[in-house]
Amino acid sequence: MPPLPLRAVLLNTADIELWPAGLLRARGNGHARLLARARRVLRRKRDGAWLAAELEDGLHPLRPGLQREPGMVAAMRALGTHPAHRRNGLEHVDTLPLHRLHQRLAALGLDADAYATRTDLTLTHEPDWLALADFDRWQRSLWLRIDAARAWRHLRDAALADGIVLEAISGYRSHDHQLGIFARKLARGLTVEEILAVNAAPGFSEHHSGLALDIGSTDEPPAEESFERTPAFGWLRDNAGGYGFSMSYPRDNPHGIVYEPWHWRFDANFNQAA
C-alpha cells in the first residue's frame, strides 16, 4: 500500500485540532466558499467550533476574539512550523502532555490514581498528529496513528478478499470528546458509576491513543454484543492477531468494562513487515 498522503493528516494540540479543510462539511454557503480556498481549519476540541481558516494569504478568523482563544499559541506553533511527521519521517509520532486532566476528572468526582488502581487502566496521552485511515459508517473521517492506519487498511482489505466486509465505527477520540460523552450521559440522569461500566474514564480510553478502533458489520447495529454472532467477528477472532490487532475487553476482563467484541487495539510493537 502506498504511504498515506501528507495532506490527510490531523494536527493535534491540547485545545485545538487542525483539520485538512477538504475533509470538513461546509456549514452554509459562506463556509463552502471558504473551505474551497482553505488549507486547514482550526477546530476547538471541546465543542467542535470552527475558529479560523488557513488560506494562502494567512489566517482568517471565524470567531471574534481569536487571539484570546485558549490554546491558540500552541495551534499557531503547529501551523507555522514543520510538524513532527514531516521533520522526522512518517513513522514518528509524539504525544501531547496531559492537559488539566486530573482537575477535570475531579470535577466528575473521580480520583485518577484511585481509578487507575481499581481498573488497571493507564492514563493515555493523545498523539500530536493522526493519519486519515478510512471513513466510518457515517462517512466521517477515521483518524488513527499512522501505524494503526496502515494495519487497519491491511486488515480491512484481507477480510474483503475473503468476502467479509469490516466497517469502521470509530477511531481516535480526544479527552474532550470523552468528557463530552460523560456530560451528556450525566445530563440524562445516569450516575458516573453507571457510565464507567460502559465507557472508560476520560483520559483512560484506548481511543485517545489513536491505536484503537471500533469495528462493525454492515448488517448489525454499531457497538452491540450481537456483533459476536456475525461472520465479521468470526473472521476477526481468527485473523486479526496476524495484523497486530487484539480485542481489548473480552468477557470478564479485569478492567470492569463490559464485554466489547467490537473494540480492537493495534499493538504499536507489532512488526507489520514480518
Coordinates of N, CA and C in Angstrom, one line a residue, residues 15 20 26 81 85 88 100 110 117 119 150 165 167 179 186 222 252 256 273:
D15 N -5.9 21.9 23.0 CA -7.2 22.5 22.9 C -7.8 22.6 21.5
P20 N -7.5 19.2 7.8 CA -7.5 19.5 6.4 C -8.9 20.0 6.0
A26 N -19.2 21.8 4.7 CA -19.5 23.2 4.8 C -20.8 23.5 5.6
T81 N 5.1 25.8 12.0 CA 6.4 25.0 12.0 C 6.2 23.7 11.3
H85 N 5.7 14.9 11.9 CA 5.7 13.8 10.9 C 6.5 14.2 9.7
N88 N 10.7 14.4 10.9 CA 11.3 13.1 11.3 C 10.9 11.9 10.6
R100 N -4.7 19.4 32.0 CA -5.7 19.7 33.1 C -6.6 18.5 33.4
L110 N -14.0 11.9 40.3 CA -13.1 10.8 40.0 C -11.7 11.2 40.4
T117 N -5.8 2.4 39.8 CA -5.5 1.2 40.7 C -6.7 0.2 40.6
T119 N -9.0 -0.2 38.2 CA -9.3 -0.8 36.9 C -8.1 -1.4 36.2
R150 N -2.3 2.1 8.8 CA -1.8 1.2 7.8 C -2.2 -0.3 8.1
V165 N -16.9 -8.0 4.9 CA -16.9 -6.5 4.9 C -16.7 -6.1 6.4
E167 N -16.5 -2.9 8.8 CA -16.9 -1.5 8.8 C -16.3 -0.7 10.0
L179 N -15.0 13.4 27.7 CA -15.6 14.2 28.7 C -17.0 14.6 28.2
L186 N -24.6 12.1 32.0 CA -24.9 12.6 33.3 C -26.2 13.5 33.2
P222 N -24.3 -0.7 15.5 CA -22.9 -0.5 16.0 C -22.8 -0.7 17.4
D252 N -15.5 -10.8 31.1 CA -14.9 -10.9 32.5 C -13.5 -10.3 32.5
G256 N -13.3 -3.9 34.5 CA -14.6 -3.5 34.8 C -15.4 -2.9 33.7
A273 N 6.0 -5.6 8.8 CA 6.8 -6.2 7.7 C 7.0 -7.7 7.8

